[in-house]
CSV table of C-alpha atoms (C1' of nucleotides) in Angstrom, one decimal:
chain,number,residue,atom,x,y,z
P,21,UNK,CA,-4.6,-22.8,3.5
P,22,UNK,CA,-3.6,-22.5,6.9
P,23,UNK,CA,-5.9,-20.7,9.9
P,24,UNK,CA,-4.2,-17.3,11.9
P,25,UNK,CA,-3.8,-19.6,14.8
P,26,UNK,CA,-1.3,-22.3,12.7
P,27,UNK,CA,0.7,-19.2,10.9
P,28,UNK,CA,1.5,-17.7,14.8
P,29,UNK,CA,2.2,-21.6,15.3
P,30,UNK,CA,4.7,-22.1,12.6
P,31,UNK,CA,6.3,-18.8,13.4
P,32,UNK,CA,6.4,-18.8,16.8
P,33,UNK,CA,8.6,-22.5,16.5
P,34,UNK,CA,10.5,-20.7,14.1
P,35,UNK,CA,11.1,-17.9,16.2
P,36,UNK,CA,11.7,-20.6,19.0
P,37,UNK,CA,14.1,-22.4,16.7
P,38,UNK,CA,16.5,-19.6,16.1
P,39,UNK,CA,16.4,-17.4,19.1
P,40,UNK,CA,15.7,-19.8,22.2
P,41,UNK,CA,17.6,-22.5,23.6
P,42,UNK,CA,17.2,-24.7,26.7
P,43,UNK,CA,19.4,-21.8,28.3
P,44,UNK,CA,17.6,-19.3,26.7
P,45,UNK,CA,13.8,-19.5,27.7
P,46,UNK,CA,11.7,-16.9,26.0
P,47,UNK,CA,8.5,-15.9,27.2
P,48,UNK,CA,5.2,-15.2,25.4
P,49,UNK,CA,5.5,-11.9,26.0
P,50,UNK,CA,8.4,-11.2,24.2
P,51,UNK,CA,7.5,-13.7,21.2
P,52,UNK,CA,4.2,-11.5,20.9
P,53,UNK,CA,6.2,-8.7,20.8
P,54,UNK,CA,8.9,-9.6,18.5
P,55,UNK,CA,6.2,-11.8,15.5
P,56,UNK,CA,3.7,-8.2,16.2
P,57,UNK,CA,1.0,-11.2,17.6
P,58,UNK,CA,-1.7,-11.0,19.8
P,59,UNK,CA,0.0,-12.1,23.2
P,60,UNK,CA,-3.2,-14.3,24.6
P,61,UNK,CA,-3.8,-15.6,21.6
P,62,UNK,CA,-0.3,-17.0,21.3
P,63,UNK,CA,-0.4,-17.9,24.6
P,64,UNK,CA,-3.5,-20.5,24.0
P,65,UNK,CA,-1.8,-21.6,20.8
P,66,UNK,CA,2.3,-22.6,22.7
P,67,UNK,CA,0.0,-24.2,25.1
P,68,UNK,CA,-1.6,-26.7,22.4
P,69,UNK,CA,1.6,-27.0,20.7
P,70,UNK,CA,3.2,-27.7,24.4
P,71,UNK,CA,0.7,-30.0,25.5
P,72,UNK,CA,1.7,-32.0,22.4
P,73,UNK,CA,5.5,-31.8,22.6
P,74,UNK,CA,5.8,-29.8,20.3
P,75,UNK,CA,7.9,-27.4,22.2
P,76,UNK,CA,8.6,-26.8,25.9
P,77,UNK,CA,8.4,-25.0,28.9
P,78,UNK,CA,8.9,-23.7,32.3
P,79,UNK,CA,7.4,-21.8,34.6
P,80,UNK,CA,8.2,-19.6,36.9
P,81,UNK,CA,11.2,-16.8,37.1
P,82,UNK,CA,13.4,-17.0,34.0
P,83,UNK,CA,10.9,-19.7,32.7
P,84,UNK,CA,9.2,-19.6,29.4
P,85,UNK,CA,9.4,-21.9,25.3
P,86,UNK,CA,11.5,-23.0,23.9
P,87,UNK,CA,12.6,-25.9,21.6
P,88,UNK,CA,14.7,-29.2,23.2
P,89,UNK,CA,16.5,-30.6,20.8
P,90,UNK,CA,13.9,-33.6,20.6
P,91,UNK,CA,11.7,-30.5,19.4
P,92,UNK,CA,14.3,-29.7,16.8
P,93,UNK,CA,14.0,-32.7,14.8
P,94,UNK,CA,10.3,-32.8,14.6
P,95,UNK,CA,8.8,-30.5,11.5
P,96,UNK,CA,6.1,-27.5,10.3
P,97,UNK,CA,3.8,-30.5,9.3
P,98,UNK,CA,3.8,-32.0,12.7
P,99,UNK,CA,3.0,-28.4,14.1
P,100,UNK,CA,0.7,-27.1,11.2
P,101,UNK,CA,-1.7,-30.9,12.1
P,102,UNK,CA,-1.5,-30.1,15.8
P,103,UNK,CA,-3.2,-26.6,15.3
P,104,UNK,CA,-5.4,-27.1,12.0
P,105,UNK,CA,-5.9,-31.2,12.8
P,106,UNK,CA,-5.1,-34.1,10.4
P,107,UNK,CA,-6.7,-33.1,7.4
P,108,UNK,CA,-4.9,-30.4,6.2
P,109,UNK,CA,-2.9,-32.4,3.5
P,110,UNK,CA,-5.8,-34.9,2.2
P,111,UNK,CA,-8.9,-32.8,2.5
P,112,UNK,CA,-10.2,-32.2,-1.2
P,113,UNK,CA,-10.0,-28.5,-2.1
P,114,UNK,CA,-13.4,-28.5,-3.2
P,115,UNK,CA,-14.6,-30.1,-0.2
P,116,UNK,CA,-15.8,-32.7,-1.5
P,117,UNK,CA,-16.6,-35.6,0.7
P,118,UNK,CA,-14.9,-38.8,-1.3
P,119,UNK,CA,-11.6,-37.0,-3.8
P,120,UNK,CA,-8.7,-39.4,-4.5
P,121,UNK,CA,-6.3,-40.2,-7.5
P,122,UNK,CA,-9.2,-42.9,-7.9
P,123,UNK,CA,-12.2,-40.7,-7.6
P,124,UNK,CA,-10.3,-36.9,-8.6
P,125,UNK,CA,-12.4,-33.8,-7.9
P,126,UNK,CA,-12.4,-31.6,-11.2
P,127,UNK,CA,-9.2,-29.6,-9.5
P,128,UNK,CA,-7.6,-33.1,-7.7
P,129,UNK,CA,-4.6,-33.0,-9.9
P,130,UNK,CA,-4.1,-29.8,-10.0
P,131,UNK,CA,-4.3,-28.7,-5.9
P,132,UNK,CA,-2.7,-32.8,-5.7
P,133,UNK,CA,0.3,-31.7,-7.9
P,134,UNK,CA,1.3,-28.3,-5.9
P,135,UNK,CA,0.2,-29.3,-2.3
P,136,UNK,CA,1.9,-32.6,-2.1
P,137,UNK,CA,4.8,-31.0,-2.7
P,138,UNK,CA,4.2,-28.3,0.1
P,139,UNK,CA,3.3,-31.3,2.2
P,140,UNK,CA,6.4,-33.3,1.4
P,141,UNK,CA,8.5,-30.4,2.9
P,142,UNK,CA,7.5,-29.8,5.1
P,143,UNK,CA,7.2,-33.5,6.1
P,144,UNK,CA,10.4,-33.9,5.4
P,145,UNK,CA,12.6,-31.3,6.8
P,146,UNK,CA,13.3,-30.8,10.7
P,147,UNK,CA,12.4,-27.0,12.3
P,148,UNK,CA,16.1,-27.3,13.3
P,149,UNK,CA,17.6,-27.4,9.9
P,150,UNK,CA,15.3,-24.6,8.4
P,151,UNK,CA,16.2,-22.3,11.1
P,152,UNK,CA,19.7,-22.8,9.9
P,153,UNK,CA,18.4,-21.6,6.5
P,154,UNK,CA,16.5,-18.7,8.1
P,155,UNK,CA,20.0,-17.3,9.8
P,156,UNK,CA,21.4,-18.3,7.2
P,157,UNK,CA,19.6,-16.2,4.7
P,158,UNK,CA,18.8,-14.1,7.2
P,159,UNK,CA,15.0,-14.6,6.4
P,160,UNK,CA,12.1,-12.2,8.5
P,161,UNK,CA,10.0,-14.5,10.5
I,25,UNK,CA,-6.9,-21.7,0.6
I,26,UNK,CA,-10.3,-21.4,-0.2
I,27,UNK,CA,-13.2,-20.3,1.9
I,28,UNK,CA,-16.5,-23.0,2.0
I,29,UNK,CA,-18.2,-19.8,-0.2
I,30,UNK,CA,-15.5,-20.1,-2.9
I,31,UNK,CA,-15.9,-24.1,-2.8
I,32,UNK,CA,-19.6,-23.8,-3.3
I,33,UNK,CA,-18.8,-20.9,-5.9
I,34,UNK,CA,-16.4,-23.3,-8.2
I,35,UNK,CA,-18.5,-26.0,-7.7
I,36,UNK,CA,-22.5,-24.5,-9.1
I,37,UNK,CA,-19.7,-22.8,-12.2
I,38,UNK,CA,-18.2,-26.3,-12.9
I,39,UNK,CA,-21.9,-27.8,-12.4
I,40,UNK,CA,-23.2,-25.5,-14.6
I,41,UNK,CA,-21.0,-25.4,-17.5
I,42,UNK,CA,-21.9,-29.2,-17.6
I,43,UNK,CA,-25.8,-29.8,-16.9
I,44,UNK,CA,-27.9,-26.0,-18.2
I,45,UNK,CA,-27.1,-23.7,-21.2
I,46,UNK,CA,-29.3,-20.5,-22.6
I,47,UNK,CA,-31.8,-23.0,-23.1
I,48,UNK,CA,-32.1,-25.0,-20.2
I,49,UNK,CA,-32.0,-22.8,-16.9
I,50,UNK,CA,-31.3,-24.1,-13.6
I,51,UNK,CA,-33.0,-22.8,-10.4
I,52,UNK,CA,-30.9,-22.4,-7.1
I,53,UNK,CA,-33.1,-25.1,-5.7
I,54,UNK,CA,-31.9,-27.6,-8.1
I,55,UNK,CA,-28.3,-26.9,-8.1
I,56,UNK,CA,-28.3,-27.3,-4.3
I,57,UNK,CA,-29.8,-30.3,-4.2
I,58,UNK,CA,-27.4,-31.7,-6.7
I,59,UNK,CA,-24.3,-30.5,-4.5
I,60,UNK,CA,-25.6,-31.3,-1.3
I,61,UNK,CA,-25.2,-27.1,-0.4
I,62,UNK,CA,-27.2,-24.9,1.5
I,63,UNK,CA,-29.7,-23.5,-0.5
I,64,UNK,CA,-30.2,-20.0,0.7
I,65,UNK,CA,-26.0,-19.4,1.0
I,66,UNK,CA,-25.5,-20.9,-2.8
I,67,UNK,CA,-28.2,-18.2,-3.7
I,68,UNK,CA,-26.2,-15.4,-2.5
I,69,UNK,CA,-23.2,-16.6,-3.9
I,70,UNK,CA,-24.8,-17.2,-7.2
I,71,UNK,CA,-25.9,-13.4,-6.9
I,72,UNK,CA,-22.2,-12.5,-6.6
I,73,UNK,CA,-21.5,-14.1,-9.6
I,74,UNK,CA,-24.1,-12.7,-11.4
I,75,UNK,CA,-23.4,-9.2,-10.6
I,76,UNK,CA,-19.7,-10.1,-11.8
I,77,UNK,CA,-20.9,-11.5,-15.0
I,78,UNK,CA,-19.2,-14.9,-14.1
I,79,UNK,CA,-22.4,-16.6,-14.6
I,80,UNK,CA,-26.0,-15.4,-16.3
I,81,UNK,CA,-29.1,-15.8,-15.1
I,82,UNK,CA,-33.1,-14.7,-15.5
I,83,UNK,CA,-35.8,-14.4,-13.5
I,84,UNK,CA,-39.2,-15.5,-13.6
I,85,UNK,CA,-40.5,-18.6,-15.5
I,86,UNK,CA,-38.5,-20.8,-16.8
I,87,UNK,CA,-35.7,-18.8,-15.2
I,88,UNK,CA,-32.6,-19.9,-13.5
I,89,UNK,CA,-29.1,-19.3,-14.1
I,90,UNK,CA,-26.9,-21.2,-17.1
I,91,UNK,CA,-24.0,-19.9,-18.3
I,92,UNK,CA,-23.7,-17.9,-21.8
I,93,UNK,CA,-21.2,-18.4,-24.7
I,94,UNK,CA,-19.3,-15.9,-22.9
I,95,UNK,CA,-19.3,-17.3,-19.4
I,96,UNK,CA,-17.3,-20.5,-20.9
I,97,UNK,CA,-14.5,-18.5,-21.8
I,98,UNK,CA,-14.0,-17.4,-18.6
I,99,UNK,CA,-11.8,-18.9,-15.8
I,100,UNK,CA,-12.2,-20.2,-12.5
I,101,UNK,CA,-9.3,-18.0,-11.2
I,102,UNK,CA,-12.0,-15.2,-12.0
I,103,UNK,CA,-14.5,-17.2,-9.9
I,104,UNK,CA,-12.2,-17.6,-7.2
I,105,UNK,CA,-11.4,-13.8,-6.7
I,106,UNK,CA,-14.7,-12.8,-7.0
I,107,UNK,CA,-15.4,-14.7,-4.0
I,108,UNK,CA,-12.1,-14.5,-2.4
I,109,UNK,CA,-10.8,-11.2,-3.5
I,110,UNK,CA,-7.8,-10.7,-5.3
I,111,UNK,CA,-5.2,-11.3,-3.1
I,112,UNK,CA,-5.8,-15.2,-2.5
I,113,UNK,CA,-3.3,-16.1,-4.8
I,114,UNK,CA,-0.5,-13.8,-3.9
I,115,UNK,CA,-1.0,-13.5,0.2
I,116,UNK,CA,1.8,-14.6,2.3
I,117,UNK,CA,1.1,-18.1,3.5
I,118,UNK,CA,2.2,-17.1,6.8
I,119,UNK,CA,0.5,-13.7,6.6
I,120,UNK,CA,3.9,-11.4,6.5
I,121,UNK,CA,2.9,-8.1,4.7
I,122,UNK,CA,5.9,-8.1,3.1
I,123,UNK,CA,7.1,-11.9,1.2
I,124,UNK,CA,8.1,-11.9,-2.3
I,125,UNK,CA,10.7,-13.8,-4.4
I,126,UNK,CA,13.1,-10.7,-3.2
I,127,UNK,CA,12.3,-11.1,0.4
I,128,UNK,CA,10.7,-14.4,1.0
I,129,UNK,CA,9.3,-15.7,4.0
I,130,UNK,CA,10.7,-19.2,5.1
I,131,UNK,CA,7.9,-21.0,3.2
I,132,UNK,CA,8.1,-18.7,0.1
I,133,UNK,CA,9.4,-21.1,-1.9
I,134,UNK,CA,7.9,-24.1,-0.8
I,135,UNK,CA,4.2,-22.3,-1.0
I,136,UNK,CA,4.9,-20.6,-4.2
I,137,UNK,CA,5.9,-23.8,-6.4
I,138,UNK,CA,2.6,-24.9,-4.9
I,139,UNK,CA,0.2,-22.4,-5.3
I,140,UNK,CA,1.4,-20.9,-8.4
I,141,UNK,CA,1.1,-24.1,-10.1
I,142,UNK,CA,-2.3,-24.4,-9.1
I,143,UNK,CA,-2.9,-19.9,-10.3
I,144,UNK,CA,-1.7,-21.4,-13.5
I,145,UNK,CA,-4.1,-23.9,-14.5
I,146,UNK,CA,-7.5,-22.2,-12.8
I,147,UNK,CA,-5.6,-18.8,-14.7
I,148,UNK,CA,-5.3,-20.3,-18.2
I,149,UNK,CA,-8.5,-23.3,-18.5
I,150,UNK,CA,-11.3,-21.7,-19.7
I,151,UNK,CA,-14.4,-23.3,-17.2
I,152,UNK,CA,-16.0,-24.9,-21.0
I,153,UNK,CA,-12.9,-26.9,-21.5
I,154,UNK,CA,-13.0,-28.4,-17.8
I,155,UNK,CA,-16.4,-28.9,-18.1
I,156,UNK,CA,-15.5,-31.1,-21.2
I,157,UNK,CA,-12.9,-32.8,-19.3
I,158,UNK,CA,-15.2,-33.1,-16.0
I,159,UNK,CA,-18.0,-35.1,-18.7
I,160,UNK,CA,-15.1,-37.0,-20.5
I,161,UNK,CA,-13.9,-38.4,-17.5
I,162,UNK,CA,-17.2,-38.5,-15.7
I,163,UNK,CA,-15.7,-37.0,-12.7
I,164,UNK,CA,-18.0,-36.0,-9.8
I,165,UNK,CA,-18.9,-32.4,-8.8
G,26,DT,C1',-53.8,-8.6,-17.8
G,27,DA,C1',-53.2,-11.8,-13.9
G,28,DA,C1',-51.2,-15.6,-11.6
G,29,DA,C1',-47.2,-18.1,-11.0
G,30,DT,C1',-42.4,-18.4,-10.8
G,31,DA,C1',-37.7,-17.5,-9.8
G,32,DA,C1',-33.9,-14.4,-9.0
G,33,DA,C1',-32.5,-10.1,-6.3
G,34,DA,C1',-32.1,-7.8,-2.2
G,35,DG,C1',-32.4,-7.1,2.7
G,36,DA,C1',-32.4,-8.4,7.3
G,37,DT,C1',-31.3,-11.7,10.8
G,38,DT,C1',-29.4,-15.8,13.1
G,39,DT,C1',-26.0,-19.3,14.1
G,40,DT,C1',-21.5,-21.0,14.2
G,41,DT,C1',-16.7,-20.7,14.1
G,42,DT,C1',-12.6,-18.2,14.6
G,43,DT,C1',-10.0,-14.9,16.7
G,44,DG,C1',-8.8,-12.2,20.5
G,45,DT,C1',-8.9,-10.8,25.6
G,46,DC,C1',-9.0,-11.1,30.6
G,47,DT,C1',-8.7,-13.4,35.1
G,48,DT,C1',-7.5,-17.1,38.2
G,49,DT,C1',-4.7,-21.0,39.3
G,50,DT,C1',-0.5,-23.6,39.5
G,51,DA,C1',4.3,-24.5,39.2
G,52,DT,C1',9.1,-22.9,39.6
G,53,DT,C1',12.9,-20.2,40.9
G,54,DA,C1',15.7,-16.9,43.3
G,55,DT,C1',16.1,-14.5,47.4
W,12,DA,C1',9.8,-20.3,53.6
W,13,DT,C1',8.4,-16.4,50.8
W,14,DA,C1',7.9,-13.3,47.1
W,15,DA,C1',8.1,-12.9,42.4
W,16,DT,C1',7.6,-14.7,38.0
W,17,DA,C1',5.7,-17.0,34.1
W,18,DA,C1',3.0,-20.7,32.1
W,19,DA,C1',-1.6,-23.3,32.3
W,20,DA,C1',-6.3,-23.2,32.5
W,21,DG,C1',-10.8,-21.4,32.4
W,22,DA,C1',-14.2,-18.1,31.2
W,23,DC,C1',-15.6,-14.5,28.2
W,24,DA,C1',-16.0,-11.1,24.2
W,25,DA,C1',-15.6,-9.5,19.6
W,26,DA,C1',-15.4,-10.3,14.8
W,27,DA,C1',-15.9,-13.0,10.7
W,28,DA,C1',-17.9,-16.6,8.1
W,29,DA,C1',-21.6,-19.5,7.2
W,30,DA,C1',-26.4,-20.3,6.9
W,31,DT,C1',-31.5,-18.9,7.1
W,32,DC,C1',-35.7,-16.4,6.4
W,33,DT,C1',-38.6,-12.7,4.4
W,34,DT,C1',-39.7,-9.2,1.1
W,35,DT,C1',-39.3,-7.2,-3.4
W,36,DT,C1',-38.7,-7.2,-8.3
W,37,DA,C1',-38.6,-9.0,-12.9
W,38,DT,C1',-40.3,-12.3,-16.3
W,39,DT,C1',-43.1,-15.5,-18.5
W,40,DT,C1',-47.0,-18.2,-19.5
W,41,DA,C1',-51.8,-18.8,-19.5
DNA sequence: TAAATAAAAGATTTTTTTGTCTTTTATTAT
DNA sequence: ATAATAAAAGACAAAAAAATCTTTTATTTA
């Protein structure tokens, strides 16, 4: 479903969400450390999610990510398009070139069914209010 | 979810199950033209599902590959993680080794209404009965 | 039995994804 | 101002996935 680089993505905002703050920078380094990621490989994939304000930064001393509270309110689906691009949610699952409610695929209403609904949470749900479930719940990341 | 091998896999089944039979063998050639697949890639993958018994096929003249009476009852689930392996139904969708029901990961439950729907019907359709649907509905391969 | 045919198997290449290292630029604290 | 720090950017390497080509083996029909 999702590519390595987009699950270090959503986990590194989650990680972001609950234990940085504007006050709070934390640096690639740590993150690395603390998700058990390759650091440079992280490091490319804050940048893309940076470069699209998806999170933020600062260099230098005491620098490093973190999530403004702009950032908060955006979601996963917003993240998980930046890394893996648009398609993510409409592409057919047989990869077929034309696949709609029109024009199903043999599996269109199955994958349609059960992704839509992965789709619609995470459309619909800001990172800020599912790190309050992951504290809350006191979920691994 | 699935990998362009596992696409090209469900697709020559489905395709299959619809157009050849014990009597009417289809060669590699043919079925990639008719999917628009690379030739020499759907051969190998047809040779992994012949090796599994997923699909039968014979050599020589008036060889190709159809499936049998017993092929049918099979299911695309068993297509899927012969391509796939086993584990692309129950894997983390954020790649934690350890995400269950007991100790989810913060898209356990959205992914697992999702995907487990989707295990369900490729688990309990036997490929015969979508094929009858695919030629009821005249749906596209 | 021989020629033709088509899958099986093996080897290789290309492309994409993942992962690493180095240099540059911006920021901050001294 | 300067040194230290950390992200940004660029270049590169390794691994995996996708795709191609060649040789071998089995089967059938003439």
């Amino acid at each position: 479903m999702f590519s390595q680089a987009c699950k270090y993505a959503i986990r590194a905002v989650l990680y972001l969400a609950v234990h940085a703050s504007a006050g709070k920078k934390v640096g690639v380094k740590d993150i690395a450390a603390a998700l058990d990621v390759p650091k440079y490989f992280l490091a490319k994939i804050l940048q893309q999610l940076s470069r699209n304000n998806l999170i933020s930064s600062t260099k230098g001393p005491s620098g490093g990510f973190y999530l403004s509270e702009k950032n908060l309110e955006a979601t996963l689906k917003e993240v998980v398009e930046c890394i893996d691009g648009p398609d993510v949610f409409n592409a057919c699952i047989l990869g077929l070139p034309v696949c709609s409610s029109e024009n199903p695929c043999p599996l269109h209403i199955q994958a349609f069914a059960y992704r839509e609904g992965l789709h619609y949470q995470l459309k619909h749900q800001a990172i800020g209010d599912l790190a309050k479930r992951i504290e809350r719940e006191e979920q691994k990341i």
